[in-house]
XYZ file of C-alpha atoms in Angstrom:
643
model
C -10.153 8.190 -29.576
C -10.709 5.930 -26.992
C -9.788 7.554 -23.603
C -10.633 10.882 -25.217
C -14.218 9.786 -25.697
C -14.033 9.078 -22.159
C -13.001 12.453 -21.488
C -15.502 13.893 -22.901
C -18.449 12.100 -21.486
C -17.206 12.009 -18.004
C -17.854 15.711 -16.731
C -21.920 15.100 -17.907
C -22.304 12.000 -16.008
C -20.552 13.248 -12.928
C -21.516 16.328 -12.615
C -24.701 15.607 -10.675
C -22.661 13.053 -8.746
C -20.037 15.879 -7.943
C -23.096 18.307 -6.185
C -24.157 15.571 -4.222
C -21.026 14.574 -2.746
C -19.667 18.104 -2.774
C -20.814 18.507 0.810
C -18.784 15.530 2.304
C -15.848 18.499 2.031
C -15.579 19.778 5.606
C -12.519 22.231 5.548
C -11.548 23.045 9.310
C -9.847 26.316 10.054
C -10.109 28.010 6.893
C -11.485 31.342 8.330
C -8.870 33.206 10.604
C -10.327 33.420 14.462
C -9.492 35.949 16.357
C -9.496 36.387 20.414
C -9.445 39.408 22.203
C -7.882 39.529 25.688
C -8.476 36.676 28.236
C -10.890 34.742 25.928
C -10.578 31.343 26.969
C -8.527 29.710 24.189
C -9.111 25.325 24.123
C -6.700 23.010 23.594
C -8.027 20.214 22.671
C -6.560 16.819 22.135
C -6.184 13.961 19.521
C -4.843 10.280 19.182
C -2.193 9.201 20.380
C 0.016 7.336 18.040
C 3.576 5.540 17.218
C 4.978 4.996 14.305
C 6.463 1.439 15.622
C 2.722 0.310 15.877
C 0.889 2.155 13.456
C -2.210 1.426 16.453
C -3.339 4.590 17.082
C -5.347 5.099 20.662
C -7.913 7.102 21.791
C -5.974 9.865 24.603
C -8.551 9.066 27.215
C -7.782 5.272 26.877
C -4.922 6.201 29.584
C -5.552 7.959 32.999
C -5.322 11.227 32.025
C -6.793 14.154 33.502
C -10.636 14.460 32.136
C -12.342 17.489 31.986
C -15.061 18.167 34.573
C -18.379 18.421 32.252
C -17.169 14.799 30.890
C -15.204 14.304 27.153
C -17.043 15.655 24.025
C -16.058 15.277 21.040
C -15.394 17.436 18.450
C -17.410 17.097 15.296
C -15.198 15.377 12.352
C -15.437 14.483 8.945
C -15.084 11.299 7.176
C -11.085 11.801 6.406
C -10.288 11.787 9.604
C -12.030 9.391 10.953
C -10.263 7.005 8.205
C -6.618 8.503 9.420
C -8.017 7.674 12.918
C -8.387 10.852 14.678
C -10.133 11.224 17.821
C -10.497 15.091 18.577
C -11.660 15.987 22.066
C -12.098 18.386 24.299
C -8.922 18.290 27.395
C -9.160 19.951 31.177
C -6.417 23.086 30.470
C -7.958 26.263 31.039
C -5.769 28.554 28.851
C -6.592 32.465 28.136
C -5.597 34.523 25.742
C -2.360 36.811 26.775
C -2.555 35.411 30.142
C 0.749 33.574 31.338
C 0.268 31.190 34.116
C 2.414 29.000 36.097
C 2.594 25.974 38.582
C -0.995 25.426 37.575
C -2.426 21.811 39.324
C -4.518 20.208 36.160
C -5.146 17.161 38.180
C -4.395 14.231 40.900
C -4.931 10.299 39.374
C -4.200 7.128 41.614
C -2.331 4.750 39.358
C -3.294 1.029 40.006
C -0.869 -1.715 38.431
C -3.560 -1.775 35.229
C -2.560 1.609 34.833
C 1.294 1.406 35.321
C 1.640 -1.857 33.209
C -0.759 0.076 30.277
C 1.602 3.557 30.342
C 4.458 1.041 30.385
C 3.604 -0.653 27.371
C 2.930 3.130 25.814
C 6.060 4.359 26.577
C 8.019 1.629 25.132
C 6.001 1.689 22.284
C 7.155 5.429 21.812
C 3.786 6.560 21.719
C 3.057 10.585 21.119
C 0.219 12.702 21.745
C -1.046 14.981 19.183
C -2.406 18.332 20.949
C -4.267 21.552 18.710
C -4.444 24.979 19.488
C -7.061 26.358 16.844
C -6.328 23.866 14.216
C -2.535 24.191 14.296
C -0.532 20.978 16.101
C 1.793 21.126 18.870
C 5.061 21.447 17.720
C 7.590 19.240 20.753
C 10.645 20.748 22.419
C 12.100 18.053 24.256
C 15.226 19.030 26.804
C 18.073 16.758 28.044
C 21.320 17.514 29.151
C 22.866 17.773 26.270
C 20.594 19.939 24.173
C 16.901 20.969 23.501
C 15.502 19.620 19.787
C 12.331 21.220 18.110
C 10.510 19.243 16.231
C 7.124 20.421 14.203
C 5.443 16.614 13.290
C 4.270 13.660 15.113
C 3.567 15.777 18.475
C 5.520 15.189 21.799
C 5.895 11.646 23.090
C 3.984 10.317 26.409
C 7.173 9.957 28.474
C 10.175 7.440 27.905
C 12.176 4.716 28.849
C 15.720 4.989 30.587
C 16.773 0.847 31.166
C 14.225 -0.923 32.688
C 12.249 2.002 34.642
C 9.483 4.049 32.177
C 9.475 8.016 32.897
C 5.716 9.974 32.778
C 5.698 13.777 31.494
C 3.500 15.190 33.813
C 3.908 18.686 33.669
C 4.072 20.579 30.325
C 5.145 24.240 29.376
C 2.350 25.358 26.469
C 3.997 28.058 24.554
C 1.350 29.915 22.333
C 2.873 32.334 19.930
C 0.060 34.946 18.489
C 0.327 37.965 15.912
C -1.334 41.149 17.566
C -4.043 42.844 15.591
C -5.607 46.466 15.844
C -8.968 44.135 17.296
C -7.686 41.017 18.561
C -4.785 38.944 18.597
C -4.547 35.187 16.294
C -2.835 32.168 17.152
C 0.453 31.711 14.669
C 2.413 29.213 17.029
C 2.267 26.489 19.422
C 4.566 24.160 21.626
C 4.652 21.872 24.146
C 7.475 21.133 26.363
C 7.089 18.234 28.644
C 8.677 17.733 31.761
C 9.111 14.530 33.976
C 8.923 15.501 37.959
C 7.929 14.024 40.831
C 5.884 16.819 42.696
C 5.659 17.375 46.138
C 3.531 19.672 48.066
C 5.023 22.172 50.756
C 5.767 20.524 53.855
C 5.026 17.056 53.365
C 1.140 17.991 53.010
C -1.147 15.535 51.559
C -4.545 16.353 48.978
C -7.333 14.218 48.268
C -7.517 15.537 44.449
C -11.134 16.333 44.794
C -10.807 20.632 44.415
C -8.021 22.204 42.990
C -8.968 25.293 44.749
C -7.945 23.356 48.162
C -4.382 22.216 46.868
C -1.591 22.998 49.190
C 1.493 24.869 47.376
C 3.547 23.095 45.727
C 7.290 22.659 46.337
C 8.418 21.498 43.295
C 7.425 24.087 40.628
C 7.456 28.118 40.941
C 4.678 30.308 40.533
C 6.442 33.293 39.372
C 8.104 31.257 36.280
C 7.955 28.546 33.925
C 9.308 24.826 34.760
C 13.148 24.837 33.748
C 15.421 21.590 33.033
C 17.730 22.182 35.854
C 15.289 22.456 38.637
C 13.806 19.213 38.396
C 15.376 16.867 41.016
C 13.491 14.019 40.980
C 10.973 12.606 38.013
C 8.141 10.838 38.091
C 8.311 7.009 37.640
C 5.574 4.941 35.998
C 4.578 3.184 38.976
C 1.349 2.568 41.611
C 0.268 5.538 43.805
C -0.743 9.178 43.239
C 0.577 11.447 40.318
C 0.099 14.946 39.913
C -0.622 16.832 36.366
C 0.686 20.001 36.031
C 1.078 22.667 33.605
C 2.438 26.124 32.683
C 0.867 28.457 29.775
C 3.150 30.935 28.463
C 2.047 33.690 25.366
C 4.697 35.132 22.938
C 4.391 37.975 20.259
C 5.048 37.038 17.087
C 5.633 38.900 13.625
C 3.965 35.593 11.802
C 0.958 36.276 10.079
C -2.099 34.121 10.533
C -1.692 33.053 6.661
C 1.947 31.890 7.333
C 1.987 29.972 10.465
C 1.934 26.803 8.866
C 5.008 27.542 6.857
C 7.184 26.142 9.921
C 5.038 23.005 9.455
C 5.552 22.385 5.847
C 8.977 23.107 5.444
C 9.441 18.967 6.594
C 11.155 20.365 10.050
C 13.476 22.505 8.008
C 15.236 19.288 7.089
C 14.067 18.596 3.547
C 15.379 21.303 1.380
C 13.581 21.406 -2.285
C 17.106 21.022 -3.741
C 16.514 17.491 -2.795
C 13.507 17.456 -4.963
C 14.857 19.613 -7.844
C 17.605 16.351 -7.633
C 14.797 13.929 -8.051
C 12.763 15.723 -11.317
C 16.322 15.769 -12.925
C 16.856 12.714 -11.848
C 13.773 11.484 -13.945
C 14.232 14.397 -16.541
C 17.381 12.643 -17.403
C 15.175 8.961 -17.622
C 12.729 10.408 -20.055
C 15.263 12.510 -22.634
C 17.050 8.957 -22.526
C 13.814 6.906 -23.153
C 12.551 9.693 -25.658
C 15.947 9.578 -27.521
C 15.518 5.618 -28.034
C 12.313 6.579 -29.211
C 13.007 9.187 -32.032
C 15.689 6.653 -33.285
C 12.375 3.719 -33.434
C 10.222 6.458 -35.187
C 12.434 8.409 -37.137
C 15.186 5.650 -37.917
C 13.496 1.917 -38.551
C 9.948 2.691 -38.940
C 10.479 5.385 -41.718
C 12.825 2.535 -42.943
C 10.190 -0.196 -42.799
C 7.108 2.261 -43.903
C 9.097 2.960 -46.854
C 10.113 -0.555 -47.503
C 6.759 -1.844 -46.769
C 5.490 0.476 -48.991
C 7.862 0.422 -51.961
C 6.611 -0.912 -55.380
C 8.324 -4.356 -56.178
C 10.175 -4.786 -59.220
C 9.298 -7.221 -61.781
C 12.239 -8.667 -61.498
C 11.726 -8.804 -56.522
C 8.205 -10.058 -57.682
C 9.801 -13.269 -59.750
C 12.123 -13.994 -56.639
C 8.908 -14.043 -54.632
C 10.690 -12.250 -51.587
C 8.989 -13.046 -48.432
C 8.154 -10.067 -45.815
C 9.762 -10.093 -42.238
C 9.012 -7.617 -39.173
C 5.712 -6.096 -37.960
C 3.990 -5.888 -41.086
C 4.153 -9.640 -41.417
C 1.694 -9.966 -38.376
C -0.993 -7.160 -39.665
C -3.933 -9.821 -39.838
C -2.910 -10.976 -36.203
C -2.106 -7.816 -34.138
C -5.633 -6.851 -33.414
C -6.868 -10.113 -31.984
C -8.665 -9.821 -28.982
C -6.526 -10.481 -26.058
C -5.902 -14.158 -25.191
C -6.701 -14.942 -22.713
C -9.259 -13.484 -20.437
C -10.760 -10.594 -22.832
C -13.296 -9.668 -20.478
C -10.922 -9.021 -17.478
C -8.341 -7.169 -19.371
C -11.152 -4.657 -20.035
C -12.113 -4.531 -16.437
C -8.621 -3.663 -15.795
C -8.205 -1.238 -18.005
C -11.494 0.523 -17.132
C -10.561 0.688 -13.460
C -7.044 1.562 -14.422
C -8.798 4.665 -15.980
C -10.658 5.319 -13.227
C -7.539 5.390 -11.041
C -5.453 7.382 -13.038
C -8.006 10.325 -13.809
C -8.504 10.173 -9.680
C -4.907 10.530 -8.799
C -4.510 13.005 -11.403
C -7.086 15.037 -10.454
C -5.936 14.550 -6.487
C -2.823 15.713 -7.148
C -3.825 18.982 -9.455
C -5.938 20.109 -6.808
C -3.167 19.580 -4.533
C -0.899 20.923 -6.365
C -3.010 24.664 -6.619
C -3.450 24.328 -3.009
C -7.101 22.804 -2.350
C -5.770 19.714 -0.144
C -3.301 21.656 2.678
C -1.929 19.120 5.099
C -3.836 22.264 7.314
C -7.895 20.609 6.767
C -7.180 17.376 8.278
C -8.877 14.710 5.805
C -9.502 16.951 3.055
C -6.921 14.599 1.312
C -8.212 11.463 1.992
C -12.036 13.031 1.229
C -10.750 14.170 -2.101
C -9.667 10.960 -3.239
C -12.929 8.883 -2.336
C -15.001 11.779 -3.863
C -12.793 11.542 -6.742
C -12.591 8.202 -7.216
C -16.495 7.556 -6.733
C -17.126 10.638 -9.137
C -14.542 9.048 -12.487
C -16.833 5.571 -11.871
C -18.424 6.668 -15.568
C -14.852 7.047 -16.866
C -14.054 2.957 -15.724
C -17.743 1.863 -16.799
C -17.274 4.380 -20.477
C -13.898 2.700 -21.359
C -14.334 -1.090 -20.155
C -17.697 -1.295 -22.063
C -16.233 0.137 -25.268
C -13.107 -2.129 -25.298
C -15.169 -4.855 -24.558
C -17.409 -4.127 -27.122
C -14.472 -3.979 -29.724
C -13.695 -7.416 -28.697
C -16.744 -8.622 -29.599
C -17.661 -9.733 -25.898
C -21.086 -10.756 -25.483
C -21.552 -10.484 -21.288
C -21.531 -7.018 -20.921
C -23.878 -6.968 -18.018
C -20.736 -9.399 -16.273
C -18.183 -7.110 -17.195
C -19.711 -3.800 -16.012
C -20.571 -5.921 -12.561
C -16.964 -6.631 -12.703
C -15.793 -3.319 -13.067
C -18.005 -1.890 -10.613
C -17.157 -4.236 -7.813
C -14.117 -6.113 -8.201
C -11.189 -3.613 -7.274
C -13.173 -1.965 -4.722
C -14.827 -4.621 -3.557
C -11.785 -6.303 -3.038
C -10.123 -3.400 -1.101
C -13.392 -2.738 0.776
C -13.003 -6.204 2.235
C -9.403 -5.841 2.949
C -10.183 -2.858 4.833
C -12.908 -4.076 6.768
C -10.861 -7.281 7.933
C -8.044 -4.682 9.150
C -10.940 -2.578 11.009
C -12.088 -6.132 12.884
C -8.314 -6.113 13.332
C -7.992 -2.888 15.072
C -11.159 -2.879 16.599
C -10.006 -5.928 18.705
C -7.123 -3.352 20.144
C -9.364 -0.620 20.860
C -7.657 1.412 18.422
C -9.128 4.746 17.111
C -7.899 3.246 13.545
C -11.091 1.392 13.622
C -13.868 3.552 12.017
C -17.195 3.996 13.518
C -20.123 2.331 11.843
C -21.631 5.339 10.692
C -18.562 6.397 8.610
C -18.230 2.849 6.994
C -22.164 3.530 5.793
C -21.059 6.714 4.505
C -18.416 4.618 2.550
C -20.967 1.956 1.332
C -23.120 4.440 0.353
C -20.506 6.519 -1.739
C -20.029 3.177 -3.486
C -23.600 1.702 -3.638
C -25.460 5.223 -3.997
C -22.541 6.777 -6.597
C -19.962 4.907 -7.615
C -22.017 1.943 -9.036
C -24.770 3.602 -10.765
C -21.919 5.861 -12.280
C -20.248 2.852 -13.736
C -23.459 1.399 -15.308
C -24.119 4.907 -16.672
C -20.601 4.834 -18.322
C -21.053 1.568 -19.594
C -25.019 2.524 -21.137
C -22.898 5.594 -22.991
C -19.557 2.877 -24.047
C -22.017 0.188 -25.266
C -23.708 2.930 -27.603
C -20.815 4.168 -29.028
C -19.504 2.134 -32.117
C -16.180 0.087 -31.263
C -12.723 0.842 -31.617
C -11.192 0.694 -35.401
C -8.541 -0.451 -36.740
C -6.659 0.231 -40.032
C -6.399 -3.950 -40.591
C -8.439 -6.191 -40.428
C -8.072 -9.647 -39.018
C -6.904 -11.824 -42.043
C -6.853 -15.747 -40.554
C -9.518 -17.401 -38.793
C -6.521 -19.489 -37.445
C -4.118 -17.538 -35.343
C -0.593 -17.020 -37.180
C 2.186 -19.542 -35.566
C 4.529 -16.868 -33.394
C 7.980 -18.076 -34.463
C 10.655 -18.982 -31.203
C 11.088 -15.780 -29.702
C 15.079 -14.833 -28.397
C 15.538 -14.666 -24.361
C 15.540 -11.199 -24.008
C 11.961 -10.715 -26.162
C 10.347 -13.495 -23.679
C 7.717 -12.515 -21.065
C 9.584 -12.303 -18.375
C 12.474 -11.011 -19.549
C 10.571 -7.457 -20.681
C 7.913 -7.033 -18.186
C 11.079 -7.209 -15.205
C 12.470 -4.621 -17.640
C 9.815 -2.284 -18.603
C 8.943 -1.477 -14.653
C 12.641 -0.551 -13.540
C 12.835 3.153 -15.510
C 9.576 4.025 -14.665
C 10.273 3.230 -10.919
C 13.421 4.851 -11.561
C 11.701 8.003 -12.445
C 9.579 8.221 -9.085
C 11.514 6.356 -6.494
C 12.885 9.844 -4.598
C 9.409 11.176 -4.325
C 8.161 8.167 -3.263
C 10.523 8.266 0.083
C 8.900 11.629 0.940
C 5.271 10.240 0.437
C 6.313 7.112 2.588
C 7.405 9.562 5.178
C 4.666 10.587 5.297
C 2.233 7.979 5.299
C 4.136 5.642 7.821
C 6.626 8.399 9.292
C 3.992 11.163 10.556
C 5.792 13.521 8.413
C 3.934 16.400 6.689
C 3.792 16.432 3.059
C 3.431 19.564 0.793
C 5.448 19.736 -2.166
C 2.798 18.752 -4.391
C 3.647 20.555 -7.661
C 6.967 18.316 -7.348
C 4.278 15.353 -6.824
C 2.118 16.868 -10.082
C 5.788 16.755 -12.104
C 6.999 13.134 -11.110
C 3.269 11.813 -11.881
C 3.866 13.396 -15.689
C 7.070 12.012 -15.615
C 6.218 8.475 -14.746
C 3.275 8.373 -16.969
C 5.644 9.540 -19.918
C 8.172 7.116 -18.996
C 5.893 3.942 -18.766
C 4.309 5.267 -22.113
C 7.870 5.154 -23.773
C 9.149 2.133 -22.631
C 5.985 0.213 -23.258
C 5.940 1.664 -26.908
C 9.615 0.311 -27.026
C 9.397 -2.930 -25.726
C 5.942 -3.427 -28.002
C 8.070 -2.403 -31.392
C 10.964 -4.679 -30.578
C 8.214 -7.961 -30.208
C 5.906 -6.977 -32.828
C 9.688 -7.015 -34.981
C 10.035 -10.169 -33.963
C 6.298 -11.273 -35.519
C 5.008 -11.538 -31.671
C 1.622 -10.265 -31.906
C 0.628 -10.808 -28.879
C 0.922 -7.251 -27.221
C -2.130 -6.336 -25.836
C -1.184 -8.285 -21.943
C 2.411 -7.627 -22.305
C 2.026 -3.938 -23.005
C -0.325 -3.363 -20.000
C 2.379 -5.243 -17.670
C 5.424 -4.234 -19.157
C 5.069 -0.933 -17.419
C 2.507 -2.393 -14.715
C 5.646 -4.118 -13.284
C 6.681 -0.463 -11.945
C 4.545 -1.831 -9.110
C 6.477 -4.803 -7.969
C 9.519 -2.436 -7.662
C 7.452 -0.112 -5.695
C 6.169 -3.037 -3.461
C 9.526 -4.255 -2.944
C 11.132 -0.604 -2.175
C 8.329 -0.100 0.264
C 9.212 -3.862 1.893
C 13.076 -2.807 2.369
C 11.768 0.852 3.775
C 9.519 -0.778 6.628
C 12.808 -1.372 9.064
C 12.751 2.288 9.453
C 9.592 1.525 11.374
C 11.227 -0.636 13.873
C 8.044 -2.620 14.204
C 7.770 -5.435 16.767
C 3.716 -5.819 16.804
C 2.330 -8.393 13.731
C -0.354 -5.878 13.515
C 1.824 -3.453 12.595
C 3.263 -5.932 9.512
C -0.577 -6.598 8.801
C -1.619 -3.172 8.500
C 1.586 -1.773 6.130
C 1.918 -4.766 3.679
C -1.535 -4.641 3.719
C -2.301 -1.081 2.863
C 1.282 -1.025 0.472
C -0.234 -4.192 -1.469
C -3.362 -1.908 -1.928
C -1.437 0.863 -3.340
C 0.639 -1.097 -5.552
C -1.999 -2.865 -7.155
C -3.280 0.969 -7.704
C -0.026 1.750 -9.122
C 0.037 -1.540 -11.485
C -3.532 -0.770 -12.815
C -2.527 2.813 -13.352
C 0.732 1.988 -14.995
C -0.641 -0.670 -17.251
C -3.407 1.374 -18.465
C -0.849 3.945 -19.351
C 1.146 1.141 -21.570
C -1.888 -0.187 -22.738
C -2.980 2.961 -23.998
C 0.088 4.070 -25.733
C 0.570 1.192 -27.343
C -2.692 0.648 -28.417
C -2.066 4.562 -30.195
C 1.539 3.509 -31.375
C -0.166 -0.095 -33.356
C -2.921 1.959 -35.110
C -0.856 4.860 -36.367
C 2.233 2.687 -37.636
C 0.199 -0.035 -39.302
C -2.894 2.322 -40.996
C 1.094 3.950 -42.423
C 1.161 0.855 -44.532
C -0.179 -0.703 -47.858
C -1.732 -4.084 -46.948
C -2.760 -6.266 -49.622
């Protein structure tokens, strides 16, 4: 009754929030483009980033080649300026079905600034991240031994061979594109970078001012692309003059414009979804375990204890005077307000409501296809929008559990709710964006995006929760089938080891973790890893699963101490299966070597952003325990005869 009345409240108070958000959605490259014959085609470029820094840099912050009206750039939407892109506009002058080769993009003196700057880039493994028409450059990197394709993270700025740092200066762009009856669409598109020291034909000299009045060069062939085996010499990170280069070749393909980013999404072709059909099994097998246990509880001991509890004594049981044992012992007790800190466990659970309608609602329209890794910060749009939009589902359910607790500060609690989680993660963020500012990093967000931000939660979220509230206020509270017997509380009796604390909430958050743990790797991947992630109908089936899991063990764990006369289940329930977090924070600590991270920032920034999330996950969990057992209390104990 509870979260349903939240339910059904929620889609009247947000629906004029949803229209006046609803065009923050900015969904690039939706509509097919098509080019006829020599239209110029741009490439334009992005940040440049490393997954050993997680500092992501603007591509102009280096001396490359600039394009001659000056860098523009390219209108973005409030995603990705929070996933720190930087889209610009880049010097290559690239035409549709026209191959061209040798082409001089530009001449740049290198002064020790420079060389120590692409030194520390290199080593830092940075990549750049190039687009064709919304699609990203895919990287085919030679070396002797063989040539590896790789479809995420883009191509890398150069590398590092001992102590000397190598430059790719000259890159083969490989458009593919599906021929139509008017046109032609891009479907594909690679970069292959080369490292070469270029020379011009005899020993000439060019003052980089024109490219029309560059002398040949010797090092590249006009008639064909840039190959492995002719390079004799590459191009050291070091002072003097360096020459950009380029070749553009265009390739038929049978892909259609709707499939090209199939290639993308298939995780490099290295991910098959056998590996994901092993994880839902995996956690299939968790939950027919967990509901087994449970069928036993219901079907087993509490039909045993209903029909004990319920039995008419004897004349002859009511002259012993038998005294009751179990849960039914505690029925004037179990519905005490929580103790301690009433008001903040229904803060909690409000934003824990909040948060789990969000990420629900993120992943559905995920799953059906709304959020494609292809609209760059759709994702991250959809789960501010969300989140900002449910604000009368966390102000709706706080207010009404606080009102069943007879709190009397319910203009404290719905401030609380309204700015304590986010407020507390707003501040976080902003110290990391003083943080990355101080680098220069595109990570930092422009002011005029962190208004938009305020605003969503000043403007929206806010008045949203106070609406809720008005609405959960109004409503009568929460009822129970007892009611509280002792002004006194009831003594608990000593409670065995493995019923303490402790003991269950390090317990209840292992299975649930255990049910989500293989999915999780993929979405750190991607997060940390620049990997592309997809498979969100696998995502939709673990989030079921680990919200049925935490609801079964919780339900467990409360039985077994409410046996045991412990009626004090309303904090234990919510972090019994809250502790899934501290697994999750402690999975995510061991899987941050992969990063290979030798910056602080870069230790800042992740257990930073992973403490976020698993708070996130805790609130979400323990709401779901919370909520189950609050169910699982009321329906077994309005199943009894209380005197």
């Amino acid at each position: 009754e509870f979260f349903t009345g939240a339910m059904r409240m929620a889609p009247w108070l947000s629906a004029a929030a949803f229209f006046a958000v609803a065009d923050a959605f900015y969904l690039p490259g939706v509509a097919p483009r098509t080019f006829r014959y020599g239209d110029r085609v741009e490439l334009k470029v992005n940040k440049m980033a490393s997954i050993h820094t997680q500092v992501p840099y603007d591509y102009y912050a280096l001396k490359f080649c600039k394009p001659r009206g000056g860098v523009q750039q390219a209108q973005e939407n409030l995603g990705e300026f929070l996933t720190g892109d930087r889209i610009e506009n880049s010097p290559y002058q690239m035409f549709m079905e026209q191959d061209q080769f040798c082409n001089i993009l530009c001449q740049e003196l290198f002064k020790s600034h420079d060389v120590q700057a692409f030194k520390a880039i290199i080593k830092e493994e940075y990549h750049h991240n190039w687009i064709i028409d919304n699609l990203p450059a895919a990287s085919i990197l030679d070396s002797e031994q063989y040539i590896t394709t790789t479809y995420a993270g883009g191509f890398p700025v150069g590398y590092q061979d001992g102590n000397k740092a190598y430059l790719f200066n000259h890159v083969n762009i490989i458009v593919e594109y599906h021929p139509l009856d008017d046109g032609s669409r891009v479907v594909g598109f690679y970069v292959e970078p080369f490292t070469i020291r270029h020379k011009f034909v005899n020993g000439q000299s060019w003052d980089g001012d024109d490219i029309r009045t560059a002398p040949p060069l010797s090092t590249c062939d006009k008639s064909g692309p840039m190959v492995f085996e002719s390079i004799s010499e590459k191009q050291e990170v070091k002072a003097g003059k360096v020459l950009f280069t380029y070749d553009v070749m265009w390739r038929a393909s049978n892909v259609k414009w709707a499939s090209r980013w199939d290639i993308y999404l298939s995780m490099d072709n290295a991910v098959p979804d056998k590996v994901h059909w092993f994880s839902i099994i995996n956690s299939m097998l968790i939950v027919v375990f967990l509901s087994v246990m449970i069928v036993m509880i219901m079907v087993r001991n509490l039909h045993r204890d209903i029909t004990r509890y319920n039995r008419v004594l004897t004349e002859e049981e009511k002259n012993e005077e038998r005294e009751e044992s179990g849960w039914k012992l505690v029925h004037g007790d179990v519905f005490r307000p929580p103790q301690p800190y009433p008001m903040m466990f229904a803060v909690m659970v409000g934003t824990g409501v909040q948060l789990l309608c969000m990420g629900f609602a993120t992943i559905l329209f995920a799953a059906v296809g709304f959020l494609s890794p292809a609209n760059r910060g759709s994702l991250v749009i959809a789960v501010l929008v969300l989140y900002v939009i449910m604000g009368s589902m966390s102000g709706y359910s706080s207010a009404r559990l606080y009102k069943t607790f007879k709190g009397k500060e319910w203009q404290k609690c719905t401030t609380y709710t309204a700015f304590l989680f986010p407020g507390f993660a707003f501040v976080l963020f902003l110290f990391f964006n003083v943080v990355l500012s101080s680098y220069h990093s595109t990570g930092a967000i422009p002011f005029l995006s962190l208004a938009a931000l305020i605003a969503l939660w000043f403007g929206i979220s806010v008045p949203l929760v106070f609406l809720g509230a008005y609405f959960g206020y109004k409503k009568s509270p929460i009822e129970y089938p007892t009611k509280q017997a002792n002004v006194i509380p009831r003594a608990i009796p000593d409670q065995p080891w493995y019923l303490s604390t402790t003991f269950t909430v390090l317990v209840g958050g292992i299975l649930p973790f255990g049910a989500c743990f293989v999915e999780f790797f993929f979405i750190l991947s991607s997060m940390w890893m620049n990997q592309y992630y997809y498979v969100f109908g696998f995502t939709l089936m673990v989030f079921l699963i680990l919200i049925t899991t935490c609801a079964e063990i919780t339900v467990v764990m409360c039985y077994f101490q409410l046996c045991s006369e412990d009626y004090n289940w309303w904090w234990r329930s919510f972090m019994t299966s809250g502790s899934t977090a501290i697994y999750v924070f402690l999975y995510s600590a061991i899987y941050f070597s992969r990063l290979e991270p030798d910056m602080w920032v870069t230790y800042l920034l992740y257990f930073g952003y992973m403490g976020i999330l698993s708070i996130v996950i805790f609130l979400v969990t323990g709401t779901v325990g919370f909520l189950s057992c609050l169910w699982f209390t009321k329906k077994i104990y309005a199943s009894i005869k209380v005197d």
